Amino acid sequence: MTVTCACNRDDCVLCEGRLFNGLASDQVCRVRGLIASVSYPARAMLFHERAPADRLFILKSGCVKLTTALADGREQILRLALPGQMFGFESLNENSYPYNAYALTDVSACAVRHRDVTQILEKDPGVSLRMIHMLNGELERSRALIRDLGLKSATERMASFILSLVPLRRGASSDFALPLTRKEISEMLGLTVETISRAMTGFQRAGIVRASRGLIRILDEPRLQALAEGASARVDSSSPAWRSGATPPHEAKVIRYVRKTGTD
C-alpha cells in the first residue's frame, strides 16, 4: 500500500508501488522532494543521443520511442517505453544518453536526477532491490526483441509486438494506442511494410485483433499469444488439430494470409 504524507504527491508513479513503496512516511516525504513531474507534447524530444545525461524517467502516461542513429542518418528503434516503464537509467554511470527519447503521444513522467537516485539506492536496500527488478524487466524486454528478430517468423514477430504494447495497468481488454506507423513497425521488426500490413489484416480477419485510427484492441488474447509463441496448436485438446499436431484452422488462416504474396 502506498504511504501518504504531508507532501500530498499521491500522483507520482514512482511512489505508486513501483519503486518507493514500503518506505517509512518520513522517507517518502524526502524521496518525493527529489522527484520532478514533467510533461511533453507529442513529437517532442525528451533528450538526444549523446546529450549530457542527468535524469532517469518513469513514464506515467503516453508512449516514448527510444532510437539510435548512424552518422548517415539511418535510425533504428530500440524499443517503446510504456506507462510504468523506466528509461534513461542506462546512463546512470555515464556522461551521456545512449539513445534518443521521442514522445509519440502527449507524455507525463516522473524524473529523478541521477545523483539523487544514487543516494537513494545507497541508503535503502529495499529500493535497490526494486530497482534491480525493474532493470531485469527492461533487460528481458530487450532480450525478447533480439530473440524475436533472430528466430521468429513475421507472424510471430507481429503477434509479439502487439502483446508488448499492452498497458501494464489496464491489460488487453480495452483499446490501447498503436503509436507507430507501419513503416516504423517494419523497421523495428526487420520486416517489410507489406508484410506488416498482411499480418495486421490477417489478425483482423481471423477476429484476433481490431485496429482503427491509431488504436488497437485484442479480441482473442490466447490465440494471439499462441501465434507469438509459435505454439499455434495450443487450442482445445479435443479438436482434431490438437490430436493430429496440425495447425488449427484459425491460426493457419492467419499464417497463409501473411505468406500469400511472399515469405515471412
Coordinates of C-alpha atoms in Angstrom, one line a residue:
M1 CA 0.0 0.0 0.0
T2 CA 1.3 3.5 -0.9
V3 CA 2.3 5.5 2.1
T4 CA 0.8 9.0 2.2
C5 CA 2.5 12.0 3.7
A6 CA 2.3 15.8 4.1
C7 CA 3.6 16.5 0.6
N8 CA 0.4 15.0 -0.9
R9 CA 2.0 14.0 -4.1
D10 CA 0.0 10.8 -4.5
D11 CA 0.0 11.1 -8.3
C12 CA 3.7 10.1 -8.5
V13 CA 4.2 6.8 -10.4
L14 CA 7.5 6.2 -8.6
C15 CA 5.6 6.0 -5.3
E16 CA 2.6 4.0 -6.6
G17 CA 4.1 0.6 -5.7
R18 CA 6.6 0.7 -8.5
L19 CA 9.9 1.7 -6.7
F20 CA 9.5 3.5 -3.4
N21 CA 6.6 1.6 -2.0
G22 CA 7.2 0.4 1.6
L23 CA 9.3 3.3 2.7
A24 CA 8.6 4.9 6.1
S25 CA 6.5 8.1 6.0
D26 CA 9.4 10.4 6.6
Q27 CA 11.4 8.6 3.9
V28 CA 8.6 9.0 1.4
C29 CA 8.5 12.8 2.0
R30 CA 12.2 13.1 1.4
V31 CA 12.1 10.9 -1.7
R32 CA 9.2 12.8 -3.2
G33 CA 11.0 16.0 -2.7
L34 CA 13.6 14.7 -5.2
I35 CA 11.1 13.8 -7.8
A36 CA 10.1 16.2 -10.6
S37 CA 6.8 15.8 -12.5
V38 CA 7.4 16.5 -16.2
S39 CA 5.3 16.6 -19.3
Y40 CA 5.9 16.8 -23.0
P41 CA 3.7 17.3 -26.0
A42 CA 3.5 14.7 -28.8
R43 CA 6.6 14.8 -31.1
A44 CA 8.7 16.5 -28.5
M45 CA 12.3 15.3 -27.9
L46 CA 12.9 14.4 -24.3
F47 CA 16.6 14.0 -24.8
H48 CA 19.1 13.4 -27.7
E49 CA 21.6 10.6 -28.0
R50 CA 25.0 11.7 -26.6
A51 CA 23.4 14.6 -24.8
P52 CA 24.6 15.1 -21.2
A53 CA 22.7 12.6 -19.0
D54 CA 21.3 13.9 -15.7
R55 CA 17.9 12.2 -15.1
L56 CA 16.1 8.9 -15.4
F57 CA 12.4 8.8 -16.1
I58 CA 9.5 6.5 -15.3
L59 CA 6.6 7.1 -17.6
K60 CA 3.2 7.8 -16.1
S61 CA 1.2 8.2 -19.3
G62 CA 1.8 8.2 -23.1
C63 CA 4.4 6.5 -25.2
V64 CA 8.1 7.3 -25.8
K65 CA 10.2 6.0 -28.8
L66 CA 13.8 5.2 -28.0
T67 CA 16.0 5.2 -31.0
T68 CA 19.7 5.3 -32.1
A69 CA 21.1 6.6 -35.4
L70 CA 24.1 6.2 -37.6
A71 CA 26.2 9.1 -38.9
D72 CA 24.4 8.8 -42.3
G73 CA 21.0 9.4 -40.6
R74 CA 19.7 5.8 -40.6
E75 CA 17.6 5.2 -37.5
Q76 CA 16.8 2.1 -35.5
I77 CA 14.0 1.9 -33.0
L78 CA 15.4 0.2 -29.9
R79 CA 12.1 -0.1 -28.0
L80 CA 9.0 1.7 -26.9
A81 CA 8.6 2.9 -23.3
L82 CA 5.1 2.5 -22.0
P83 CA 3.4 3.7 -18.8
G84 CA 5.1 2.2 -15.7
Q85 CA 8.4 1.6 -17.6
M86 CA 11.7 3.3 -17.0
F87 CA 14.2 4.8 -19.4
G88 CA 17.4 6.9 -19.1
F89 CA 18.8 4.5 -16.4
E90 CA 21.4 3.1 -18.8
S91 CA 23.3 6.3 -18.4
L92 CA 23.4 6.2 -14.6
N93 CA 27.2 5.8 -14.6
E94 CA 27.7 7.6 -18.0
N95 CA 28.0 11.2 -19.0
S96 CA 25.6 11.0 -22.0
Y97 CA 22.4 9.3 -23.0
P98 CA 22.9 6.2 -25.3
Y99 CA 19.8 6.9 -27.4
N100 CA 17.2 9.4 -28.4
A101 CA 13.9 9.6 -26.5
Y102 CA 11.0 11.0 -28.6
A103 CA 7.4 11.5 -27.4
L104 CA 5.0 9.7 -29.8
T105 CA 2.0 11.0 -27.8
D106 CA 1.5 13.5 -25.1
V107 CA 3.6 12.3 -22.2
S108 CA 3.8 12.7 -18.5
A109 CA 6.5 11.2 -16.4
C110 CA 8.4 11.3 -13.1
A111 CA 12.0 12.3 -13.3
V112 CA 14.8 11.9 -10.8
R113 CA 18.3 13.2 -11.1
H114 CA 21.0 10.5 -11.3
R115 CA 22.9 11.7 -8.3
D116 CA 19.7 11.6 -6.2
V117 CA 18.9 8.1 -7.4
T118 CA 22.4 7.0 -6.4
Q119 CA 21.9 8.5 -2.9
I120 CA 18.5 6.7 -2.5
L121 CA 19.9 3.4 -3.6
E122 CA 22.8 3.7 -1.2
K123 CA 20.6 4.4 1.8
D124 CA 17.7 1.9 1.2
P125 CA 18.4 -1.7 0.3
G126 CA 14.7 -2.3 -0.4
V127 CA 14.6 0.4 -3.1
S128 CA 17.8 -1.0 -4.5
L129 CA 16.2 -4.5 -4.9
R130 CA 13.1 -3.0 -6.5
M131 CA 15.3 -1.1 -8.9
I132 CA 17.1 -4.3 -9.8
H133 CA 13.7 -6.0 -10.5
M134 CA 12.7 -3.1 -12.8
L135 CA 16.0 -3.3 -14.6
N136 CA 15.6 -7.0 -15.1
G137 CA 12.2 -6.4 -16.6
E138 CA 13.7 -3.9 -19.1
L139 CA 16.6 -6.3 -19.9
E140 CA 14.1 -9.2 -20.5
R141 CA 12.2 -7.0 -23.0
S142 CA 15.4 -6.3 -24.9
R143 CA 16.3 -10.0 -24.9
A144 CA 12.8 -10.8 -26.2
L145 CA 13.2 -8.4 -29.1
I146 CA 16.6 -9.9 -30.0
R147 CA 15.1 -13.4 -29.9
D148 CA 12.2 -12.3 -32.0
L149 CA 14.4 -10.8 -34.7
G150 CA 16.6 -13.9 -34.8
L151 CA 14.2 -16.8 -34.5
K152 CA 10.6 -15.8 -35.1
S153 CA 8.6 -15.7 -38.3
A154 CA 6.8 -12.5 -39.4
T155 CA 3.5 -13.6 -38.0
E156 CA 5.1 -14.5 -34.6
R157 CA 7.1 -11.2 -34.5
M158 CA 3.9 -9.1 -35.2
A159 CA 1.9 -11.0 -32.6
S160 CA 4.7 -10.5 -30.0
F161 CA 4.9 -6.8 -30.9
I162 CA 1.2 -6.3 -30.3
L163 CA 1.3 -8.0 -27.0
S164 CA 4.3 -5.9 -26.0
L165 CA 2.1 -2.8 -26.3
V166 CA -0.5 -3.9 -23.8
P167 CA -0.5 -1.3 -21.0
L168 CA 0.9 -2.6 -17.7
R169 CA -2.0 -1.3 -15.7
R170 CA -5.1 -1.8 -17.9
G171 CA -4.4 -5.1 -19.6
A172 CA -5.6 -6.1 -23.0
S173 CA -9.3 -5.9 -22.6
S174 CA -9.6 -2.2 -23.7
D175 CA -8.4 -0.1 -26.6
F176 CA -4.8 1.0 -26.4
A177 CA -2.5 3.0 -28.6
L178 CA -0.7 1.7 -31.7
P179 CA 1.7 4.7 -31.8
L180 CA 4.0 3.7 -34.6
T181 CA 3.3 3.8 -38.4
R182 CA 3.6 0.6 -40.3
K183 CA 6.9 1.8 -41.7
E184 CA 8.3 2.3 -38.2
I185 CA 7.0 -1.1 -37.1
S186 CA 8.6 -2.8 -40.1
E187 CA 11.9 -1.1 -39.3
M188 CA 11.7 -2.2 -35.7
L189 CA 10.8 -5.8 -36.5
G190 CA 13.0 -6.2 -39.6
L191 CA 10.1 -6.8 -42.0
T192 CA 8.7 -5.1 -45.0
V193 CA 5.7 -2.7 -44.8
E194 CA 3.8 -5.1 -47.0
T195 CA 4.4 -8.0 -44.6
I196 CA 3.2 -5.9 -41.6
S197 CA 0.1 -4.9 -43.5
R198 CA -0.7 -8.5 -44.4
A199 CA -0.1 -9.7 -40.8
M200 CA -2.5 -7.0 -39.4
T201 CA -5.1 -7.8 -42.0
G202 CA -4.8 -11.5 -41.2
F203 CA -5.2 -10.9 -37.5
Q204 CA -8.3 -8.8 -38.0
R205 CA -9.9 -11.2 -40.5
A206 CA -9.4 -14.0 -38.0
G207 CA -11.0 -12.0 -35.3
I208 CA -7.9 -11.8 -33.1
V209 CA -7.5 -8.0 -33.0
R210 CA -9.4 -4.9 -34.0
A211 CA -7.5 -1.8 -35.1
S212 CA -8.6 1.6 -36.3
R213 CA -7.4 5.2 -36.1
G214 CA -4.2 4.5 -34.1
L215 CA -6.0 2.3 -31.6
I216 CA -5.9 -1.5 -31.2
R217 CA -7.9 -4.0 -29.1
I218 CA -7.0 -7.6 -28.6
L219 CA -10.2 -9.6 -29.1
D220 CA -8.7 -13.1 -28.5
E221 CA -5.5 -12.9 -26.4
P222 CA -4.9 -16.7 -26.1
R223 CA -4.9 -17.1 -29.9
L224 CA -2.6 -14.1 -30.2
Q225 CA -0.3 -15.4 -27.5
A226 CA -0.2 -18.8 -29.2
L227 CA 0.8 -17.2 -32.5
A228 CA 3.5 -15.1 -30.7
E229 CA 5.0 -18.2 -29.1
G230 CA 4.9 -20.3 -32.3
A231 CA 2.5 -22.7 -30.5
S232 CA -0.4 -22.4 -32.8
A233 CA -1.7 -25.9 -31.8
R234 CA -2.4 -24.6 -28.3
V235 CA -6.2 -24.9 -28.6
D236 CA -8.9 -27.1 -27.2
S237 CA -7.3 -30.6 -26.7
S238 CA -10.5 -32.2 -28.1
S239 CA -10.0 -30.7 -31.5
P240 CA -8.7 -32.9 -34.4
A241 CA -5.9 -30.3 -35.0
W242 CA -4.6 -30.9 -31.4
R243 CA -4.7 -34.6 -31.8
S244 CA -3.0 -34.7 -35.2
G245 CA -0.4 -32.0 -34.4
A246 CA -1.7 -29.8 -37.4
T247 CA -2.1 -26.1 -37.2
P248 CA -5.6 -25.1 -36.2
P249 CA -7.7 -23.6 -39.0
H250 CA -8.0 -20.1 -37.5
E251 CA -4.2 -19.9 -36.9
A252 CA -3.5 -21.5 -40.3
K253 CA -5.7 -18.8 -41.9
V254 CA -3.5 -16.0 -40.5
I255 CA -0.3 -17.7 -41.5
R256 CA -1.5 -18.5 -45.0
Y257 CA -2.6 -14.9 -45.4
V258 CA 0.8 -13.5 -44.4
R259 CA 2.6 -15.9 -46.7
K260 CA 0.3 -15.4 -49.6
T261 CA 2.5 -12.9 -51.5
G262 CA 5.8 -13.7 -50.1
T263 CA 7.7 -15.4 -47.3
D264 CA 7.6 -14.4 -43.6

